[in-house]
CSV table of C-alpha atoms in Angstrom, one decimal:
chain,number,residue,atom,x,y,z
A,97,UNK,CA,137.3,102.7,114.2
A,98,UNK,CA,135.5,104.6,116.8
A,99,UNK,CA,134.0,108.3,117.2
A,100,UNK,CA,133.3,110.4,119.7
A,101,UNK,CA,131.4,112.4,117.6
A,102,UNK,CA,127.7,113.4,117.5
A,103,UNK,CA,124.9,113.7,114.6
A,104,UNK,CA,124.9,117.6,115.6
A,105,UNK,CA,128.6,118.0,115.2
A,106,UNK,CA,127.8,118.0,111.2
A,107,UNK,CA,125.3,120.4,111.5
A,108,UNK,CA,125.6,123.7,109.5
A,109,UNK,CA,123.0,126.6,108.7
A,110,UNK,CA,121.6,126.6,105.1
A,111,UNK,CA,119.6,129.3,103.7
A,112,UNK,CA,116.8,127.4,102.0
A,113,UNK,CA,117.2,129.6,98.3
A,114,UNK,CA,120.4,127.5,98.2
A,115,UNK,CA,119.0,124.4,97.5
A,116,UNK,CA,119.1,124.2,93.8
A,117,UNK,CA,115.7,123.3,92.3
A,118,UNK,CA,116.8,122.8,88.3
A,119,UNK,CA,119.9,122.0,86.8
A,120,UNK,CA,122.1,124.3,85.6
A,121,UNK,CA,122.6,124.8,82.0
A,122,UNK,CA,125.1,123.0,80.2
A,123,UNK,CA,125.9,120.8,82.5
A,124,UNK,CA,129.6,121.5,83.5
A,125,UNK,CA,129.1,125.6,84.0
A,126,UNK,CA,128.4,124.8,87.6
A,127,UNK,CA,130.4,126.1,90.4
A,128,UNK,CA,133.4,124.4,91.6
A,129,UNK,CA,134.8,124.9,95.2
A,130,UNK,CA,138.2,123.3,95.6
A,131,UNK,CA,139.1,122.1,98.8
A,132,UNK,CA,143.0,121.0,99.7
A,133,UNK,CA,142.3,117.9,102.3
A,134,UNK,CA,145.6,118.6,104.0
A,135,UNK,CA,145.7,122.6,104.1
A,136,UNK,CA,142.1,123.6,103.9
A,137,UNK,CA,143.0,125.8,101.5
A,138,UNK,CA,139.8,126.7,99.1
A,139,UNK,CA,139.7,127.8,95.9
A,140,UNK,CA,136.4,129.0,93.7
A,141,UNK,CA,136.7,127.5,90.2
A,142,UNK,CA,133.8,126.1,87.6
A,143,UNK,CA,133.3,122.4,87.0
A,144,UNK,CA,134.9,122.6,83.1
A,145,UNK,CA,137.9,123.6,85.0
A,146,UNK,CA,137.9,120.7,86.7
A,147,UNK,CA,140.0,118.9,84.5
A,148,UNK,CA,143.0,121.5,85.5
A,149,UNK,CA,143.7,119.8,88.8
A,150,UNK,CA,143.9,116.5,87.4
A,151,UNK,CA,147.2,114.5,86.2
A,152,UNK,CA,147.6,112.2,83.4
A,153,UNK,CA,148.5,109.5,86.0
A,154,UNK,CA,145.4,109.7,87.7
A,155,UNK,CA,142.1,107.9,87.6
A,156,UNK,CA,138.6,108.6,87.8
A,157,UNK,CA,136.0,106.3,89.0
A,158,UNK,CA,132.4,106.4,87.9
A,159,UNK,CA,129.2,105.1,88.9
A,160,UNK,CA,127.4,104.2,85.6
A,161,UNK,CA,124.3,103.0,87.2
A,162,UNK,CA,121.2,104.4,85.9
A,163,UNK,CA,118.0,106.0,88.0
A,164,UNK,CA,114.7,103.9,87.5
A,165,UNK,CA,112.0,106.3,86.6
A,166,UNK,CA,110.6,104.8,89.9
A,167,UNK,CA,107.7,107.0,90.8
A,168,UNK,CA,104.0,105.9,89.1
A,169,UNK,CA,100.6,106.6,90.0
A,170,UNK,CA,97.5,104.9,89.5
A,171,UNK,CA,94.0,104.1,90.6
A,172,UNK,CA,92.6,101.1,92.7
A,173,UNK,CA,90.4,98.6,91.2
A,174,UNK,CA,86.7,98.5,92.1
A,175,UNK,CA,87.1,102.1,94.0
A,176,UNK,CA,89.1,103.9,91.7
A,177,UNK,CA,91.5,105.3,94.7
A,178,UNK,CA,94.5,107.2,93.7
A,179,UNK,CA,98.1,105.2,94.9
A,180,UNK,CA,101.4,106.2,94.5
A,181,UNK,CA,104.2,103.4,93.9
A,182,UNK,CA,108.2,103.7,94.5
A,183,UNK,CA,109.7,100.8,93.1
A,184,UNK,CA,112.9,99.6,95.4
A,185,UNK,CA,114.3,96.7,94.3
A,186,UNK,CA,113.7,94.3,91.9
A,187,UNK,CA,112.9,90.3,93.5
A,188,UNK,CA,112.5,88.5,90.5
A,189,UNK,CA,109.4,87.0,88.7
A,190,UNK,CA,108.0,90.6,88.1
A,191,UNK,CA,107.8,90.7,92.1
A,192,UNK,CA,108.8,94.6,93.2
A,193,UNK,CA,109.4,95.9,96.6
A,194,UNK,CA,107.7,99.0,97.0
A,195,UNK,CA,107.0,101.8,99.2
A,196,UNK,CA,103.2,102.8,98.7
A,197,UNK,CA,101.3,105.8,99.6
A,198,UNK,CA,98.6,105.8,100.9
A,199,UNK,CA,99.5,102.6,102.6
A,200,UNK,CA,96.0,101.6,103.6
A,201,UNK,CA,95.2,101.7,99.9
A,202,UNK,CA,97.8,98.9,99.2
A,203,UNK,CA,97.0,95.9,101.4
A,204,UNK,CA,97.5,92.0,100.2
A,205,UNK,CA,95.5,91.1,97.3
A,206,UNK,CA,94.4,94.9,96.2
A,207,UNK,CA,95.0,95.5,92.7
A,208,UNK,CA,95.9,98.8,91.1
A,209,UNK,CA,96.0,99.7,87.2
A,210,UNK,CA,98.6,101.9,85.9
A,211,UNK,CA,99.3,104.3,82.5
A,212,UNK,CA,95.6,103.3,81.5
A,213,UNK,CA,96.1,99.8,81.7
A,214,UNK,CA,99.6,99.8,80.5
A,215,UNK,CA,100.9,98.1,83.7
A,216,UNK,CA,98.8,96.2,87.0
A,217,UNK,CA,100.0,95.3,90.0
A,218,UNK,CA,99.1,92.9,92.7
A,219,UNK,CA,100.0,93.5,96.3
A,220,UNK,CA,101.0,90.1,97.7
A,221,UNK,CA,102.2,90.8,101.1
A,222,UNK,CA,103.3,93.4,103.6
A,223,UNK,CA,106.5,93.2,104.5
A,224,UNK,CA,109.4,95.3,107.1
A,225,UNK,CA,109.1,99.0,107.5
A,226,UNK,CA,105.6,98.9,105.8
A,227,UNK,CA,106.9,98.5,102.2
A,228,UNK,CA,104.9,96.3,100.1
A,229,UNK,CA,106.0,93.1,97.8
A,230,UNK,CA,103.9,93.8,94.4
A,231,UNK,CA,103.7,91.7,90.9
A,232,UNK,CA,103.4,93.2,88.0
A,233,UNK,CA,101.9,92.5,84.9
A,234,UNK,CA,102.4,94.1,81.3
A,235,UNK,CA,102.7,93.6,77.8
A,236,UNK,CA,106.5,93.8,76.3
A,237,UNK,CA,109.4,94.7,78.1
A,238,UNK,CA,108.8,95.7,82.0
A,239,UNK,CA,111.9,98.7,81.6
A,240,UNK,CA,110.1,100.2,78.3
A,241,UNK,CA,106.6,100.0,79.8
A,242,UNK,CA,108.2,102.1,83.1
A,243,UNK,CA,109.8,104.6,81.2
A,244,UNK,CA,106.7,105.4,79.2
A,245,UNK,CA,104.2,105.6,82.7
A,246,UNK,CA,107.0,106.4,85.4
A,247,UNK,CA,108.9,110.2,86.8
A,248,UNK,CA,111.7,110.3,88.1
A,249,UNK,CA,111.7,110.2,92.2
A,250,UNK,CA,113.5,113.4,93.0
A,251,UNK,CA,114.5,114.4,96.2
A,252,UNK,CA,112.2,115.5,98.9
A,253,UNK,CA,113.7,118.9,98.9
A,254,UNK,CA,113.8,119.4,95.0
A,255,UNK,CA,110.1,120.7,94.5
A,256,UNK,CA,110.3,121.6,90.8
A,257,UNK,CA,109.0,119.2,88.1
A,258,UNK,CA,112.0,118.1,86.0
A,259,UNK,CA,111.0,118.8,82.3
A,260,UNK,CA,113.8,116.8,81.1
A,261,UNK,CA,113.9,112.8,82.7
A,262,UNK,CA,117.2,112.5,81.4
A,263,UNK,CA,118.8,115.5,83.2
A,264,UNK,CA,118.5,113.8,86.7
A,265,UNK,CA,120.9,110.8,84.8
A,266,UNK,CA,124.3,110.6,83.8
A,267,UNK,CA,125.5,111.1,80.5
A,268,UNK,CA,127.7,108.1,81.3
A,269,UNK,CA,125.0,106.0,82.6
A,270,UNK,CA,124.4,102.8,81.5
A,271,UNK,CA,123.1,100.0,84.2
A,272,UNK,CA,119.5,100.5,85.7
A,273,UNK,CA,118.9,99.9,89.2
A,274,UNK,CA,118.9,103.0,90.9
A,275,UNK,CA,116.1,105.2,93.1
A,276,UNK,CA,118.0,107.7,93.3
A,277,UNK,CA,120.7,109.6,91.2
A,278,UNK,CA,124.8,109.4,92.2
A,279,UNK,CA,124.8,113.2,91.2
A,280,UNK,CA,127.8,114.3,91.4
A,281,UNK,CA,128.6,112.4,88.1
A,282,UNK,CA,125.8,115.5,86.3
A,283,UNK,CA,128.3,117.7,86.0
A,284,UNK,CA,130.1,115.8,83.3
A,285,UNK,CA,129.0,116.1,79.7
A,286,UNK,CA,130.7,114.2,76.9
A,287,UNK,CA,132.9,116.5,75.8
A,288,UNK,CA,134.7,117.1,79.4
A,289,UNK,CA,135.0,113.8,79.6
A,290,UNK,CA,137.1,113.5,76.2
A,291,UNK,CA,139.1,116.7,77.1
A,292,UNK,CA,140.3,114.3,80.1
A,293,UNK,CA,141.0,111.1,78.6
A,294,UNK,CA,143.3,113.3,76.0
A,295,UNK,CA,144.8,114.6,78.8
A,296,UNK,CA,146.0,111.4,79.8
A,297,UNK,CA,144.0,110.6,82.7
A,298,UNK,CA,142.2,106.9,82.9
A,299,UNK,CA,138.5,106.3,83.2
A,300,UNK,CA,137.1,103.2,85.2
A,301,UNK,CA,133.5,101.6,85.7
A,302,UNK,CA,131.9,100.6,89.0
A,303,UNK,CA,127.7,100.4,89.4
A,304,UNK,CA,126.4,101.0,92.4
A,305,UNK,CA,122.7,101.5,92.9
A,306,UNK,CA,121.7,104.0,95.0
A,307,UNK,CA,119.3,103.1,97.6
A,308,UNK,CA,116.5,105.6,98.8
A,309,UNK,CA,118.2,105.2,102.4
A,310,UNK,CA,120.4,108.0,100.9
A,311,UNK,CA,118.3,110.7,101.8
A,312,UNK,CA,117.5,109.4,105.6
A,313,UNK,CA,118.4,111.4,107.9
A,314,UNK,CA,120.9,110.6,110.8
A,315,UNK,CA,118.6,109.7,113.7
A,316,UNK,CA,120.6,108.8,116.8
A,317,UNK,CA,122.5,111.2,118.6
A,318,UNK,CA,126.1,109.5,118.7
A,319,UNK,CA,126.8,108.6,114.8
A,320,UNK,CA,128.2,105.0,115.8
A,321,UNK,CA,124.7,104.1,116.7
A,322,UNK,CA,123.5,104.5,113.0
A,323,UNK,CA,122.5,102.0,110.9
A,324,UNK,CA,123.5,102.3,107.6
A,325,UNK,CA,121.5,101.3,104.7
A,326,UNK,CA,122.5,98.6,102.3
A,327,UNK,CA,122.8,99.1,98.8
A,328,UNK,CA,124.4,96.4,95.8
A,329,UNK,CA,127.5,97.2,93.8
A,330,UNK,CA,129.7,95.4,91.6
A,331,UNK,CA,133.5,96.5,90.4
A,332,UNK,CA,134.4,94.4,87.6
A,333,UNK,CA,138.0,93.2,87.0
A,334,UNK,CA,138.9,95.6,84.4
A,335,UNK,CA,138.4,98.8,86.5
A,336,UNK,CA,140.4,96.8,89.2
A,337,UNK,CA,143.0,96.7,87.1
A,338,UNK,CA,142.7,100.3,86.4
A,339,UNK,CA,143.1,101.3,90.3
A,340,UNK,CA,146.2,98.9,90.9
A,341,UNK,CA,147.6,100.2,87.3
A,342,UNK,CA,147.1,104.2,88.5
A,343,UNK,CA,148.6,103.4,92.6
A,344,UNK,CA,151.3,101.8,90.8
A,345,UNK,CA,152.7,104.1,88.6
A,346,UNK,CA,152.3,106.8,91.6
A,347,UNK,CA,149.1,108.1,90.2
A,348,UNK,CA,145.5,109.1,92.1
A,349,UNK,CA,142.9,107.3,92.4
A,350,UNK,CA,139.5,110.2,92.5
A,351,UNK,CA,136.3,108.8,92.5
A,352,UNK,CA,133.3,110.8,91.0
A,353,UNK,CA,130.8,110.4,93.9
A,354,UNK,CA,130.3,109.5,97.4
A,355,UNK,CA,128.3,105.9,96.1
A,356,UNK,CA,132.2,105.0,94.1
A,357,UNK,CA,133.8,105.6,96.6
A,358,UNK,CA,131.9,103.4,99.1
A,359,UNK,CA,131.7,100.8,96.4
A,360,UNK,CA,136.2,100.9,96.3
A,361,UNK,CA,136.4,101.0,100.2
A,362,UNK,CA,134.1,98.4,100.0
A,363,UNK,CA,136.0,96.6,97.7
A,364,UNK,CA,139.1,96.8,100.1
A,365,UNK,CA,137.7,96.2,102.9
A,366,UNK,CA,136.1,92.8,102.1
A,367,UNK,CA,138.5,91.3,99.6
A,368,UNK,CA,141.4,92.9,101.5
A,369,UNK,CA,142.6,94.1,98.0
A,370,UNK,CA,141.2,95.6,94.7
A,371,UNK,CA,139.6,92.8,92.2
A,372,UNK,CA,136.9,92.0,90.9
A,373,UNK,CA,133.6,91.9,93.2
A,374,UNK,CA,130.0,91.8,93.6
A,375,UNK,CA,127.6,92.2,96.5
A,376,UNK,CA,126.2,94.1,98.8
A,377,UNK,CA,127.6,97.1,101.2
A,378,UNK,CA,126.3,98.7,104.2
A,379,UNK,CA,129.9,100.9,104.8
A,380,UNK,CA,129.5,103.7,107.5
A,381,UNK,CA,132.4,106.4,106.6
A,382,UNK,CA,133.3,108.7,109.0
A,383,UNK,CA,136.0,110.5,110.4
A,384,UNK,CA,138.3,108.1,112.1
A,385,UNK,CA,138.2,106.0,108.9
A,386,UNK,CA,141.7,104.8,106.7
A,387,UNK,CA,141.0,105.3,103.2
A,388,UNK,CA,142.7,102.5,101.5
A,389,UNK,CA,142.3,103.1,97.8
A,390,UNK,CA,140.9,107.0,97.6
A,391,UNK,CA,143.1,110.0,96.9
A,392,UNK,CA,140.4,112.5,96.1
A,393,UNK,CA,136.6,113.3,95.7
A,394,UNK,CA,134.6,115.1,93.4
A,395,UNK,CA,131.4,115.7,94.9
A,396,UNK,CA,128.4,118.0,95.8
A,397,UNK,CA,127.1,119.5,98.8
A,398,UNK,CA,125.7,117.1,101.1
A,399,UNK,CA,122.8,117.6,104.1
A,400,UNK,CA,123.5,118.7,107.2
A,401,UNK,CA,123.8,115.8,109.6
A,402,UNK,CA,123.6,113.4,106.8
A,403,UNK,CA,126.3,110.4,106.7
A,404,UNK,CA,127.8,111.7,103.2
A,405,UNK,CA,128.8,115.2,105.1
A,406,UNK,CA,130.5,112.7,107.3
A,407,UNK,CA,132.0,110.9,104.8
A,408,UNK,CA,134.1,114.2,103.2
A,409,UNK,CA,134.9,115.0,106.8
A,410,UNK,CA,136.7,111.6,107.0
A,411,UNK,CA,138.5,112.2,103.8
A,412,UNK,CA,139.6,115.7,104.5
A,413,UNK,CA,138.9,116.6,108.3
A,414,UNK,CA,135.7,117.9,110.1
A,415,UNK,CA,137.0,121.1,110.4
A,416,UNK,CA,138.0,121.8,106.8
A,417,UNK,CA,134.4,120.4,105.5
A,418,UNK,CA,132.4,122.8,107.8
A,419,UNK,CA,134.8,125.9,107.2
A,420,UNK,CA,134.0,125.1,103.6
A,421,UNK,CA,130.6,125.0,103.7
A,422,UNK,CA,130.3,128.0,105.3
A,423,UNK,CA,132.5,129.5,102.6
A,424,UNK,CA,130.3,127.8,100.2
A,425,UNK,CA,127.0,129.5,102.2
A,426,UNK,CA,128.4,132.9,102.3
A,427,UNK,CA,129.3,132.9,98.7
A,428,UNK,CA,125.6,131.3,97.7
A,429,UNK,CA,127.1,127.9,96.1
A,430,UNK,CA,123.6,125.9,94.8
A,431,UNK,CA,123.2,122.7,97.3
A,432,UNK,CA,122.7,119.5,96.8
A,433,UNK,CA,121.2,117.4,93.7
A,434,UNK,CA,121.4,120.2,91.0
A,435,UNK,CA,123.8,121.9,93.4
A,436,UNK,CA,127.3,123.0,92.6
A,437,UNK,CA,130.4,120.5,93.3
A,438,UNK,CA,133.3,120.4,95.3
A,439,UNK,CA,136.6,118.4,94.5
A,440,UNK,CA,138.7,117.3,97.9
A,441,UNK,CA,142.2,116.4,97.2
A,442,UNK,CA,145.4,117.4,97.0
A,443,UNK,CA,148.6,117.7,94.7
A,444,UNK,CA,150.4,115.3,95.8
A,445,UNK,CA,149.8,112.2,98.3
């Protein structure tokens, strides 16, 4: 799979008012473009309508992992220095990577004190990119003790506190690991979700943690050069079954996210079929790429340049993404995180 294609061929022109701040209220009332990957043909609908375009031999696919409230802030021992932590990734032993700020606060053997003493850290060593390997210490249970001290790390572009942690989370989420979100799955509440298992249409589990690498921006100009991130998952054999079940009996297999359906190409791509599996993925989707498991895409509106605005353009052309968008622009869809959502698919395969 090669591309000609460059980082600016992504690019569109976003008014900054339609980046959503909040989220809107209930959760399914948002906006819902529909996009037809083989005719471009749009369609404006709202996300409780969503279930109208699915069939009862269809399946949706779900990221149930669950946003760390991964932001803290606390003071330096001996100077009393403010420091910000972002918790990355979990090493074992209490031992965090971290991204720090101010750096030059956080050097090897500085220790910081957290939620009034609720939580210290140790910084034990500096490692690539300037993130920091920490050890924590804390009385009870590490995910308890976070949730009472820690916020949520929203997006760069979201500026608005979140008065609600558990808006920027799932209803469906289950499995902690995450820095970020996989937001498309907001929309849902519980009761859309039981309109469309009644209808018929199957619900599988896959966890994929969503990596802060997410929000980097594309830096190179020809979009082969880029390096993609790397970022855990695991499918588990019952929602393997589900996939083969739904391809079998000439259903669709739609995932609910751009991190599912990374985890399923993934999936298909190492194990050369769909089973059970565990590990770690670094996929690059772009236009150019064979889907080998995904009919459709529900999903919200991504950054320009970013690799998840390539990703829709792989699944339903460059040219019917952008025309989209700029439908979407013109009639003021809300972007990203809180944004509105789009579903890319089509009746039939």
């Amino acid at each position: 799979m090669e591309s000609t294609l460059s980082t600016k061929d992504f690019d569109f022109d976003l008014p900054e008012e339609l980046i959503a701040q909040t989220p809107i209220e209930p959760r399914d009332a948002s906006r819902l473009l529909i996009l037809d990957k083989k005719s471009g043909e749009i369609q404006h609908r709202h996300f409780y309508d969503i279930i109208d375009y699915l069939n009862p031999n269809d399946c949706l696919i779900l990221n149930d992992s669950r946003v760390l409230p991964a932001r803290i802030y606390g003071i330096k021992e001996g100077t009393g220095a403010r420091v910000e932590f972002l918790l990355l990734a979990a090493k074992g032993d209490d031992v965090w990577e971290v991204l720090a700020g101010p750096g030059k606060r956080a050097k090897p053997g500085n220790r910081f004190s957290f939620g009034d003493g609720l939580m210290t850290a140790e910084v034990l060593e500096i490692i690539e990119d300037g993130n920091r390997l920490v050890k924590f210490s804390y009385q009870g249970n590490f995910y308890a003790v976070l949730d009472q001290i820690g916020q949520m790390p929203l997006p760069p572009y979201i500026k608005k506190k979140l008065e609600d942690k558990e808006r920027y989370q799932t209803v469906y989420s289950r499995e902690v690991g995450s820095a970020a979100a996989p937001t498309a799955g907001l929309h849902f509440t519980k009761e859309l979700l039981g309109k469309i298992r009644e209808k018929g249409i199957k619900i599988g589990y896959v966890t994929l943690h969503v990596g802060l690498g997410t929000f980097r921006p594309v830096s190179v100009d020809k979009i082969t050069d880029h390096k993609m991130h790397s970022e855990h998952y695991w499918l588990p054999q019952e929602t393997a079954d589900l996939i083969n079940e739904t391809k079998k009996n000439g259903g669709r297999v739609i995932s609910v996210g751009t991190t599912s359906c990374r985890t399923i190409e993934s999936v298909a791509k190492k194990e050369g079929c769909i089973k059970e599996s565990d590990g770690f993925t670094d996929i690059f989707i772009y236009p150019g790429f064979q889907f080998k498991v995904l009919d459709g895409l529900i999903t919200n509106f991504h950054l320009p340049e970013s690799t998840l605005i390539m990703l829709v353009s792989a699944l339903a052309g460059r040219e019917h993404i952008l025309n989209a968008y700029r439908i979407a622009v013109q009639e003021k869809y809300r972007f990203f995180s809180f944004g509105d959502a789009m579903f890319i698919g089509s009746r039939t395969e």
